[in-house]
Amino acid sequence: MGPESELTGRTAIVTGSTSGIGRAIAEALAGAGAAVMINGFGDSGQIQLLRQSLENRWGRPCAYHAADVRNPQEVAALFEATVEALGPPQILVNNAGIQHVAPLEAFPEERWSAVMDTNLTACFHTIKRAIPLMRDQGFGRIINIASAHGLVASPQKSAYVAAKHGLVGLTKVAALETANSGITVNAICPGWVLTPLVQQQIEARVRERGSTFEEEATAMLEETQPLHAFTPPQAIAKLCLFLCSEAAATLTGSTLSMDGGWVAH
């Protein structure tokens, strides 16, 4: 039996799952038998189509909640809605994230706060809500989607790098506090993934330099990754499935790099 069969009957919350990496993770968890609460922003009609497609394709219940995970009251509502619609969650994937690029001396204070709140503080809110529910069930899998920038830095990304470094630290603390309770807490640190967020960064470089999208995508990869290829969102989703499996029961407090060799420099 593969790790997928072990998720039948599990309930998962995936933040930031209306597009990109989070969507791929939600689809993988549903395909593996879990009931999934998707969360994030976007066109309401498109989100409803996503929810319906997950249910129709995999035959597992799927719900949606529009909580802004930066807000602890909305996070509480997200968890209450999950318990009511799908049952108490055993899996939490913190994927919601935003980016802003600027030199430190020109970095807007409001963008600093937004990046920190979305990429780090929101994870504190969700983990705080998840742990008691998981303790009661004697099982839990918390997966934080960090970044290669949780382990190394790049210029002009002060808030993102600080938040993702903080998320790696939060992952370790949560793992220590939940040891021997059936809960594991790990962080995945992807390198370049061609998500809408990264696509926007490439398009900004194109506008700045007057080059092509393909040229700037290649240049971006070459600047940091020895392996010049984007990681598919589906590959990160499959790593999440492994972390949710019984085979990963003793894998906790770890940072798992899937980054084309970025941090091996």
PDB file of C-alpha atoms in Angstrom:
ATOM      1  CA  MET A   1       0.000   0.000   0.000  1.00  0.00           C
ATOM      2  CA  GLY A   2       1.398   3.394  -1.002  1.00  0.00           C
ATOM      3  CA  PRO A   3       1.173   6.552   1.066  1.00  0.00           C
ATOM      4  CA  GLU A   4      -1.898   7.663  -0.916  1.00  0.00           C
ATOM      5  CA  SER A   5      -4.081   4.868   0.480  1.00  0.00           C
ATOM      6  CA  GLU A   6      -3.366   6.020   4.016  1.00  0.00           C
ATOM      7  CA  LEU A   7      -5.190   9.340   3.518  1.00  0.00           C
ATOM      8  CA  THR A   8      -8.677   7.914   3.025  1.00  0.00           C
ATOM      9  CA  GLY A   9     -10.885   9.409   5.724  1.00  0.00           C
ATOM     10  CA  ARG A  10      -8.447  12.222   6.537  1.00  0.00           C
ATOM     11  CA  THR A  11      -9.420  15.892   6.457  1.00  0.00           C
ATOM     12  CA  ALA A  12      -7.010  18.556   5.207  1.00  0.00           C
ATOM     13  CA  ILE A  13      -6.859  22.346   5.210  1.00  0.00           C
ATOM     14  CA  VAL A  14      -4.662  23.910   2.524  1.00  0.00           C
ATOM     15  CA  THR A  15      -4.228  27.683   2.682  1.00  0.00           C
ATOM     16  CA  GLY A  16      -3.585  29.607  -0.497  1.00  0.00           C
ATOM     17  CA  SER A  17      -4.956  26.700  -2.516  1.00  0.00           C
ATOM     18  CA  THR A  18      -6.921  28.481  -5.238  1.00  0.00           C
ATOM     19  CA  SER A  19      -3.878  28.555  -7.542  1.00  0.00           C
ATOM     20  CA  GLY A  20      -0.253  27.509  -7.936  1.00  0.00           C
ATOM     21  CA  ILE A  21       1.438  25.167  -5.471  1.00  0.00           C
ATOM     22  CA  GLY A  22      -1.494  25.162  -3.063  1.00  0.00           C
ATOM     23  CA  ARG A  23      -3.926  24.093  -5.757  1.00  0.00           C
ATOM     24  CA  ALA A  24      -1.647  21.221  -6.786  1.00  0.00           C
ATOM     25  CA  ILE A  25      -1.417  20.116  -3.140  1.00  0.00           C
ATOM     26  CA  ALA A  26      -5.198  20.264  -2.689  1.00  0.00           C
ATOM     27  CA  GLU A  27      -5.680  18.198  -5.833  1.00  0.00           C
ATOM     28  CA  ALA A  28      -3.112  15.625  -4.701  1.00  0.00           C
ATOM     29  CA  LEU A  29      -4.645  15.264  -1.251  1.00  0.00           C
ATOM     30  CA  ALA A  30      -8.130  14.869  -2.714  1.00  0.00           C
ATOM     31  CA  GLY A  31      -6.798  12.327  -5.176  1.00  0.00           C
ATOM     32  CA  ALA A  32      -5.264  10.431  -2.263  1.00  0.00           C
ATOM     33  CA  GLY A  33      -8.613  10.174  -0.488  1.00  0.00           C
ATOM     34  CA  ALA A  34      -8.664  13.194   1.820  1.00  0.00           C
ATOM     35  CA  ALA A  35     -11.556  15.596   2.243  1.00  0.00           C
ATOM     36  CA  VAL A  36     -10.113  19.042   1.533  1.00  0.00           C
ATOM     37  CA  MET A  37     -10.918  22.567   2.675  1.00  0.00           C
ATOM     38  CA  ILE A  38      -9.508  24.949   0.088  1.00  0.00           C
ATOM     39  CA  ASN A  39      -8.791  28.554   0.989  1.00  0.00           C
ATOM     40  CA  GLY A  40      -7.562  31.636  -0.766  1.00  0.00           C
ATOM     41  CA  PHE A  41      -8.496  34.600  -2.896  1.00  0.00           C
ATOM     42  CA  GLY A  42      -9.639  34.770  -6.499  1.00  0.00           C
ATOM     43  CA  ASP A  43     -12.662  34.853  -8.755  1.00  0.00           C
ATOM     44  CA  SER A  44     -15.586  33.292  -6.898  1.00  0.00           C
ATOM     45  CA  GLY A  45     -16.872  31.512  -9.987  1.00  0.00           C
ATOM     46  CA  GLN A  46     -13.484  29.961 -10.736  1.00  0.00           C
ATOM     47  CA  ILE A  47     -13.079  28.879  -7.117  1.00  0.00           C
ATOM     48  CA  GLN A  48     -16.498  27.218  -7.178  1.00  0.00           C
ATOM     49  CA  LEU A  49     -15.522  25.370 -10.367  1.00  0.00           C
ATOM     50  CA  LEU A  50     -12.318  24.196  -8.665  1.00  0.00           C
ATOM     51  CA  ARG A  51     -14.230  22.949  -5.636  1.00  0.00           C
ATOM     52  CA  GLN A  52     -16.730  21.100  -7.793  1.00  0.00           C
ATOM     53  CA  SER A  53     -14.046  19.599  -9.998  1.00  0.00           C
ATOM     54  CA  LEU A  54     -12.201  18.191  -6.980  1.00  0.00           C
ATOM     55  CA  GLU A  55     -15.390  16.579  -5.695  1.00  0.00           C
ATOM     56  CA  ASN A  56     -16.436  15.242  -9.099  1.00  0.00           C
ATOM     57  CA  ARG A  57     -13.022  13.925 -10.058  1.00  0.00           C
ATOM     58  CA  TRP A  58     -12.080  12.244  -6.803  1.00  0.00           C
ATOM     59  CA  GLY A  59     -15.417  11.587  -5.118  1.00  0.00           C
ATOM     60  CA  ARG A  60     -14.321  13.182  -1.867  1.00  0.00           C
ATOM     61  CA  PRO A  61     -16.012  16.154  -0.186  1.00  0.00           C
ATOM     62  CA  CYS A  62     -14.380  19.513  -0.804  1.00  0.00           C
ATOM     63  CA  ALA A  63     -15.328  22.845   0.753  1.00  0.00           C
ATOM     64  CA  TYR A  64     -14.116  26.411   0.411  1.00  0.00           C
ATOM     65  CA  HIS A  65     -13.617  29.154   2.972  1.00  0.00           C
ATOM     66  CA  ALA A  66     -12.476  32.669   2.096  1.00  0.00           C
ATOM     67  CA  ALA A  67     -10.690  33.371   5.402  1.00  0.00           C
ATOM     68  CA  ASP A  68      -7.904  35.936   5.320  1.00  0.00           C
ATOM     69  CA  VAL A  69      -5.416  33.837   7.287  1.00  0.00           C
ATOM     70  CA  ARG A  70      -3.656  36.966   8.560  1.00  0.00           C
ATOM     71  CA  ASN A  71      -6.697  37.529  10.773  1.00  0.00           C
ATOM     72  CA  PRO A  72      -6.953  35.227  13.821  1.00  0.00           C
ATOM     73  CA  GLN A  73     -10.755  35.575  13.978  1.00  0.00           C
ATOM     74  CA  GLU A  74     -11.072  34.513  10.355  1.00  0.00           C
ATOM     75  CA  VAL A  75      -8.702  31.601  10.978  1.00  0.00           C
ATOM     76  CA  ALA A  76     -10.952  30.511  13.847  1.00  0.00           C
ATOM     77  CA  ALA A  77     -13.921  30.656  11.464  1.00  0.00           C
ATOM     78  CA  LEU A  78     -11.982  28.604   8.900  1.00  0.00           C
ATOM     79  CA  PHE A  79     -11.353  25.824  11.394  1.00  0.00           C
ATOM     80  CA  GLU A  80     -14.920  25.882  12.693  1.00  0.00           C
ATOM     81  CA  ALA A  81     -16.242  25.622   9.137  1.00  0.00           C
ATOM     82  CA  THR A  82     -13.882  22.739   8.401  1.00  0.00           C
ATOM     83  CA  VAL A  83     -14.988  20.770  11.457  1.00  0.00           C
ATOM     84  CA  GLU A  84     -18.632  21.355  10.600  1.00  0.00           C
ATOM     85  CA  ALA A  85     -18.379  20.514   6.894  1.00  0.00           C
ATOM     86  CA  LEU A  86     -15.656  17.872   6.769  1.00  0.00           C
ATOM     87  CA  GLY A  87     -14.664  16.893  10.305  1.00  0.00           C
ATOM     88  CA  PRO A  88     -11.670  17.900  12.418  1.00  0.00           C
ATOM     89  CA  PRO A  89      -8.525  18.336  10.320  1.00  0.00           C
ATOM     90  CA  GLN A  90      -5.608  15.947  10.624  1.00  0.00           C
ATOM     91  CA  ILE A  91      -3.593  17.690   7.889  1.00  0.00           C
ATOM     92  CA  LEU A  92      -2.676  21.365   7.652  1.00  0.00           C
ATOM     93  CA  VAL A  93      -0.668  22.768   4.761  1.00  0.00           C
ATOM     94  CA  ASN A  94       0.367  26.403   5.162  1.00  0.00           C
ATOM     95  CA  ASN A  95       0.935  27.607   1.633  1.00  0.00           C
ATOM     96  CA  ALA A  96      -0.490  31.145   1.434  1.00  0.00           C
ATOM     97  CA  GLY A  97       2.191  33.648   0.537  1.00  0.00           C
ATOM     98  CA  ILE A  98       2.914  36.988  -1.109  1.00  0.00           C
ATOM     99  CA  GLN A  99       6.062  38.743  -2.261  1.00  0.00           C
ATOM    100  CA  HIS A 100       7.385  42.274  -2.640  1.00  0.00           C
ATOM    101  CA  VAL A 101      10.765  43.182  -4.105  1.00  0.00           C
ATOM    102  CA  ALA A 102      12.572  46.420  -3.249  1.00  0.00           C
ATOM    103  CA  PRO A 103      15.859  47.609  -1.703  1.00  0.00           C
ATOM    104  CA  LEU A 104      15.787  47.858   2.081  1.00  0.00           C
ATOM    105  CA  GLU A 105      15.993  51.633   2.160  1.00  0.00           C
ATOM    106  CA  ALA A 106      13.018  51.889  -0.212  1.00  0.00           C
ATOM    107  CA  PHE A 107      10.952  49.003   1.157  1.00  0.00           C
ATOM    108  CA  PRO A 108       7.441  50.298   2.035  1.00  0.00           C
ATOM    109  CA  GLU A 109       6.530  49.648   5.660  1.00  0.00           C
ATOM    110  CA  GLU A 110       3.037  48.503   4.732  1.00  0.00           C
ATOM    111  CA  ARG A 111       4.411  45.913   2.287  1.00  0.00           C
ATOM    112  CA  TRP A 112       6.822  44.652   4.960  1.00  0.00           C
ATOM    113  CA  SER A 113       3.891  44.102   7.313  1.00  0.00           C
ATOM    114  CA  ALA A 114       1.770  42.438   4.627  1.00  0.00           C
ATOM    115  CA  VAL A 115       4.533  40.012   3.640  1.00  0.00           C
ATOM    116  CA  MET A 116       5.355  39.138   7.249  1.00  0.00           C
ATOM    117  CA  ASP A 117       1.704  38.723   8.203  1.00  0.00           C
ATOM    118  CA  THR A 118       0.878  36.484   5.233  1.00  0.00           C
ATOM    119  CA  ASN A 119       4.021  34.351   5.110  1.00  0.00           C
ATOM    120  CA  LEU A 120       4.722  33.941   8.831  1.00  0.00           C
ATOM    121  CA  THR A 121       2.121  35.258  11.271  1.00  0.00           C
ATOM    122  CA  ALA A 122      -0.727  33.522   9.437  1.00  0.00           C
ATOM    123  CA  CYS A 123       1.078  30.205   9.950  1.00  0.00           C
ATOM    124  CA  PHE A 124       1.252  30.874  13.677  1.00  0.00           C
ATOM    125  CA  HIS A 125      -2.516  31.422  13.720  1.00  0.00           C
ATOM    126  CA  THR A 126      -3.314  28.208  11.827  1.00  0.00           C
ATOM    127  CA  ILE A 127      -0.826  26.030  13.708  1.00  0.00           C
ATOM    128  CA  LYS A 128      -2.133  27.316  17.032  1.00  0.00           C
ATOM    129  CA  ARG A 129      -5.662  26.273  16.004  1.00  0.00           C
ATOM    130  CA  ALA A 130      -4.608  22.945  14.511  1.00  0.00           C
ATOM    131  CA  ILE A 131      -2.513  21.482  17.329  1.00  0.00           C
ATOM    132  CA  PRO A 132      -5.289  20.971  19.916  1.00  0.00           C
ATOM    133  CA  LEU A 133      -7.532  19.287  17.334  1.00  0.00           C
ATOM    134  CA  MET A 134      -4.707  17.023  16.195  1.00  0.00           C
ATOM    135  CA  ARG A 135      -3.706  16.156  19.761  1.00  0.00           C
ATOM    136  CA  ASP A 136      -7.271  15.050  20.454  1.00  0.00           C
ATOM    137  CA  GLN A 137      -7.086  12.685  17.471  1.00  0.00           C
ATOM    138  CA  GLY A 138      -3.570  11.426  18.177  1.00  0.00           C
ATOM    139  CA  PHE A 139      -2.533  12.220  14.623  1.00  0.00           C
ATOM    140  CA  GLY A 140      -1.500  15.292  12.696  1.00  0.00           C
ATOM    141  CA  ARG A 141       0.599  16.414   9.780  1.00  0.00           C
ATOM    142  CA  ILE A 142       1.554  20.087   9.560  1.00  0.00           C
ATOM    143  CA  ILE A 143       3.446  21.081   6.427  1.00  0.00           C
ATOM    144  CA  ASN A 144       4.741  24.611   5.952  1.00  0.00           C
ATOM    145  CA  ILE A 145       5.617  25.660   2.432  1.00  0.00           C
ATOM    146  CA  ALA A 146       8.685  27.776   3.097  1.00  0.00           C
ATOM    147  CA  SER A 147      11.261  28.489   0.389  1.00  0.00           C
ATOM    148  CA  ALA A 148      14.914  28.256  -0.472  1.00  0.00           C
ATOM    149  CA  HIS A 149      14.742  31.801   0.901  1.00  0.00           C
ATOM    150  CA  GLY A 150      14.024  30.256   4.283  1.00  0.00           C
ATOM    151  CA  LEU A 151      17.607  28.972   4.231  1.00  0.00           C
ATOM    152  CA  VAL A 152      19.537  31.529   2.150  1.00  0.00           C
ATOM    153  CA  ALA A 153      19.032  35.149   1.137  1.00  0.00           C
ATOM    154  CA  SER A 154      18.702  37.203  -2.026  1.00  0.00           C
ATOM    155  CA  PRO A 155      18.922  40.986  -2.346  1.00  0.00           C
ATOM    156  CA  GLN A 156      15.778  43.130  -2.414  1.00  0.00           C
ATOM    157  CA  LYS A 157      13.649  40.456  -0.719  1.00  0.00           C
ATOM    158  CA  SER A 158      14.143  41.436   2.913  1.00  0.00           C
ATOM    159  CA  ALA A 159      10.582  40.810   4.107  1.00  0.00           C
ATOM    160  CA  TYR A 160      10.166  37.521   2.234  1.00  0.00           C
ATOM    161  CA  VAL A 161      13.535  36.170   3.373  1.00  0.00           C
ATOM    162  CA  ALA A 162      12.899  37.222   6.970  1.00  0.00           C
ATOM    163  CA  ALA A 163       9.422  35.674   6.950  1.00  0.00           C
ATOM    164  CA  LYS A 164      10.541  32.388   5.418  1.00  0.00           C
ATOM    165  CA  HIS A 165      13.513  32.115   7.802  1.00  0.00           C
ATOM    166  CA  GLY A 166      11.025  32.710  10.605  1.00  0.00           C
ATOM    167  CA  LEU A 167       8.731  30.008   9.237  1.00  0.00           C
ATOM    168  CA  VAL A 168      11.582  27.496   9.313  1.00  0.00           C
ATOM    169  CA  GLY A 169      12.176  28.406  12.971  1.00  0.00           C
ATOM    170  CA  LEU A 170       8.465  28.163  13.775  1.00  0.00           C
ATOM    171  CA  THR A 171       8.406  24.721  12.149  1.00  0.00           C
ATOM    172  CA  LYS A 172      11.157  23.493  14.463  1.00  0.00           C
ATOM    173  CA  VAL A 173       9.500  24.856  17.605  1.00  0.00           C
ATOM    174  CA  ALA A 174       6.154  23.307  16.692  1.00  0.00           C
ATOM    175  CA  ALA A 175       7.847  19.976  15.983  1.00  0.00           C
ATOM    176  CA  LEU A 176       9.534  19.990  19.401  1.00  0.00           C
ATOM    177  CA  GLU A 177       6.316  20.880  21.192  1.00  0.00           C
ATOM    178  CA  THR A 178       4.288  18.153  19.464  1.00  0.00           C
ATOM    179  CA  ALA A 179       6.822  15.317  19.614  1.00  0.00           C
ATOM    180  CA  ASN A 180       5.334  12.020  20.877  1.00  0.00           C
ATOM    181  CA  SER A 181       1.780  13.202  20.195  1.00  0.00           C
ATOM    182  CA  GLY A 182       1.377  11.644  16.760  1.00  0.00           C
ATOM    183  CA  ILE A 183       1.919  15.039  15.113  1.00  0.00           C
ATOM    184  CA  THR A 184       4.757  15.890  12.768  1.00  0.00           C
ATOM    185  CA  VAL A 185       5.709  19.374  11.575  1.00  0.00           C
ATOM    186  CA  ASN A 186       7.966  19.927   8.581  1.00  0.00           C
ATOM    187  CA  ALA A 187       8.841  22.622   6.069  1.00  0.00           C
ATOM    188  CA  ILE A 188       9.284  22.202   2.337  1.00  0.00           C
ATOM    189  CA  CYS A 189      11.720  24.691   0.807  1.00  0.00           C
ATOM    190  CA  PRO A 190      11.152  24.915  -2.947  1.00  0.00           C
ATOM    191  CA  GLY A 191      13.411  26.730  -5.329  1.00  0.00           C
ATOM    192  CA  TRP A 192      11.914  28.247  -8.456  1.00  0.00           C
ATOM    193  CA  VAL A 193       8.393  27.054  -9.218  1.00  0.00           C
ATOM    194  CA  LEU A 194       6.574  28.658 -12.139  1.00  0.00           C
ATOM    195  CA  THR A 195       3.598  29.890 -10.109  1.00  0.00           C
ATOM    196  CA  PRO A 196       1.626  33.107 -10.799  1.00  0.00           C
ATOM    197  CA  LEU A 197       3.800  34.815  -8.150  1.00  0.00           C
ATOM    198  CA  VAL A 198       7.043  33.873  -9.923  1.00  0.00           C
ATOM    199  CA  GLN A 199       5.556  34.631 -13.319  1.00  0.00           C
ATOM    200  CA  GLN A 200       4.912  38.190 -12.119  1.00  0.00           C
ATOM    201  CA  GLN A 201       8.566  38.495 -11.068  1.00  0.00           C
ATOM    202  CA  ILE A 202       9.738  37.328 -14.493  1.00  0.00           C
ATOM    203  CA  GLU A 203       7.378  39.734 -16.250  1.00  0.00           C
ATOM    204  CA  ALA A 204       8.731  42.601 -14.112  1.00  0.00           C
ATOM    205  CA  ARG A 205      12.263  41.717 -15.232  1.00  0.00           C
ATOM    206  CA  VAL A 206      11.096  41.677 -18.862  1.00  0.00           C
ATOM    207  CA  ARG A 207       9.632  45.172 -18.517  1.00  0.00           C
ATOM    208  CA  GLU A 208      12.774  46.436 -16.794  1.00  0.00           C
ATOM    209  CA  ARG A 209      15.259  44.954 -19.261  1.00  0.00           C
ATOM    210  CA  GLY A 210      13.328  44.843 -22.523  1.00  0.00           C
ATOM    211  CA  SER A 211      14.048  41.134 -22.985  1.00  0.00           C
ATOM    212  CA  THR A 212      11.772  38.133 -23.542  1.00  0.00           C
ATOM    213  CA  PHE A 213       9.983  36.015 -20.960  1.00  0.00           C
ATOM    214  CA  GLU A 214      12.042  32.960 -21.936  1.00  0.00           C
ATOM    215  CA  GLU A 215      15.319  34.864 -21.581  1.00  0.00           C
ATOM    216  CA  GLU A 216      14.452  36.178 -18.140  1.00  0.00           C
ATOM    217  CA  ALA A 217      13.121  32.811 -16.931  1.00  0.00           C
ATOM    218  CA  THR A 218      16.389  31.170 -17.949  1.00  0.00           C
ATOM    219  CA  ALA A 219      18.444  33.960 -16.372  1.00  0.00           C
ATOM    220  CA  MET A 220      16.497  33.675 -13.117  1.00  0.00           C
ATOM    221  CA  LEU A 221      17.207  29.957 -12.908  1.00  0.00           C
ATOM    222  CA  GLU A 222      20.888  30.360 -13.763  1.00  0.00           C
ATOM    223  CA  GLU A 223      21.395  32.971 -11.031  1.00  0.00           C
ATOM    224  CA  THR A 224      20.609  30.535  -8.219  1.00  0.00           C
ATOM    225  CA  GLN A 225      19.984  26.939  -9.290  1.00  0.00           C
ATOM    226  CA  PRO A 226      22.668  24.587 -10.591  1.00  0.00           C
ATOM    227  CA  LEU A 227      19.811  22.604 -12.164  1.00  0.00           C
ATOM    228  CA  HIS A 228      18.213  24.969 -14.659  1.00  0.00           C
ATOM    229  CA  ALA A 229      14.609  23.808 -14.428  1.00  0.00           C
ATOM    230  CA  PHE A 230      11.496  24.898 -12.588  1.00  0.00           C
ATOM    231  CA  THR A 231      10.096  22.461 -10.032  1.00  0.00           C
ATOM    232  CA  PRO A 232       6.547  21.451 -11.024  1.00  0.00           C
ATOM    233  CA  PRO A 233       3.900  22.190  -8.377  1.00  0.00           C
ATOM    234  CA  GLN A 234       2.830  18.555  -8.672  1.00  0.00           C
ATOM    235  CA  ALA A 235       6.258  17.419  -7.464  1.00  0.00           C
ATOM    236  CA  ILE A 236       5.875  19.459  -4.292  1.00  0.00           C
ATOM    237  CA  ALA A 237       2.389  17.999  -3.876  1.00  0.00           C
ATOM    238  CA  LYS A 238       3.798  14.471  -4.040  1.00  0.00           C
ATOM    239  CA  LEU A 239       6.333  15.335  -1.348  1.00  0.00           C
ATOM    240  CA  CYS A 240       3.399  16.500   0.798  1.00  0.00           C
ATOM    241  CA  LEU A 241       1.727  13.122   0.284  1.00  0.00           C
ATOM    242  CA  PHE A 242       4.826  11.378   1.577  1.00  0.00           C
ATOM    243  CA  LEU A 243       4.993  13.648   4.632  1.00  0.00           C
ATOM    244  CA  CYS A 244       1.353  12.756   5.376  1.00  0.00           C
ATOM    245  CA  SER A 245       2.080   9.030   5.250  1.00  0.00           C
ATOM    246  CA  GLU A 246       2.891   6.625   8.056  1.00  0.00           C
ATOM    247  CA  ALA A 247       6.335   6.155   6.495  1.00  0.00           C
ATOM    248  CA  ALA A 248       7.125   9.739   7.544  1.00  0.00           C
ATOM    249  CA  ALA A 249       5.944   9.280  11.150  1.00  0.00           C
ATOM    250  CA  THR A 250       9.411  10.052  12.569  1.00  0.00           C
ATOM    251  CA  LEU A 251      10.255  12.794  10.072  1.00  0.00           C
ATOM    252  CA  THR A 252       9.612  15.987  12.010  1.00  0.00           C
ATOM    253  CA  GLY A 253      11.268  19.357  12.500  1.00  0.00           C
ATOM    254  CA  SER A 254      12.945  19.058   9.107  1.00  0.00           C
ATOM    255  CA  THR A 255      13.419  21.378   6.160  1.00  0.00           C
ATOM    256  CA  LEU A 256      13.175  19.510   2.876  1.00  0.00           C
ATOM    257  CA  SER A 257      14.761  21.330  -0.066  1.00  0.00           C
ATOM    258  CA  MET A 258      13.367  20.785  -3.558  1.00  0.00           C
ATOM    259  CA  ASP A 259      15.340  23.515  -5.218  1.00  0.00           C
ATOM    260  CA  GLY A 260      17.504  22.262  -8.090  1.00  0.00           C
ATOM    261  CA  GLY A 261      20.573  22.364  -5.848  1.00  0.00           C
ATOM    262  CA  TRP A 262      20.124  26.031  -4.859  1.00  0.00           C
ATOM    263  CA  VAL A 263      21.224  25.700  -1.221  1.00  0.00           C
ATOM    264  CA  ALA A 264      23.926  23.134  -1.999  1.00  0.00           C
ATOM    265  CA  HIS A 265      26.262  25.942  -3.097  1.00  0.00           C
TER     266      HIS A 265
END
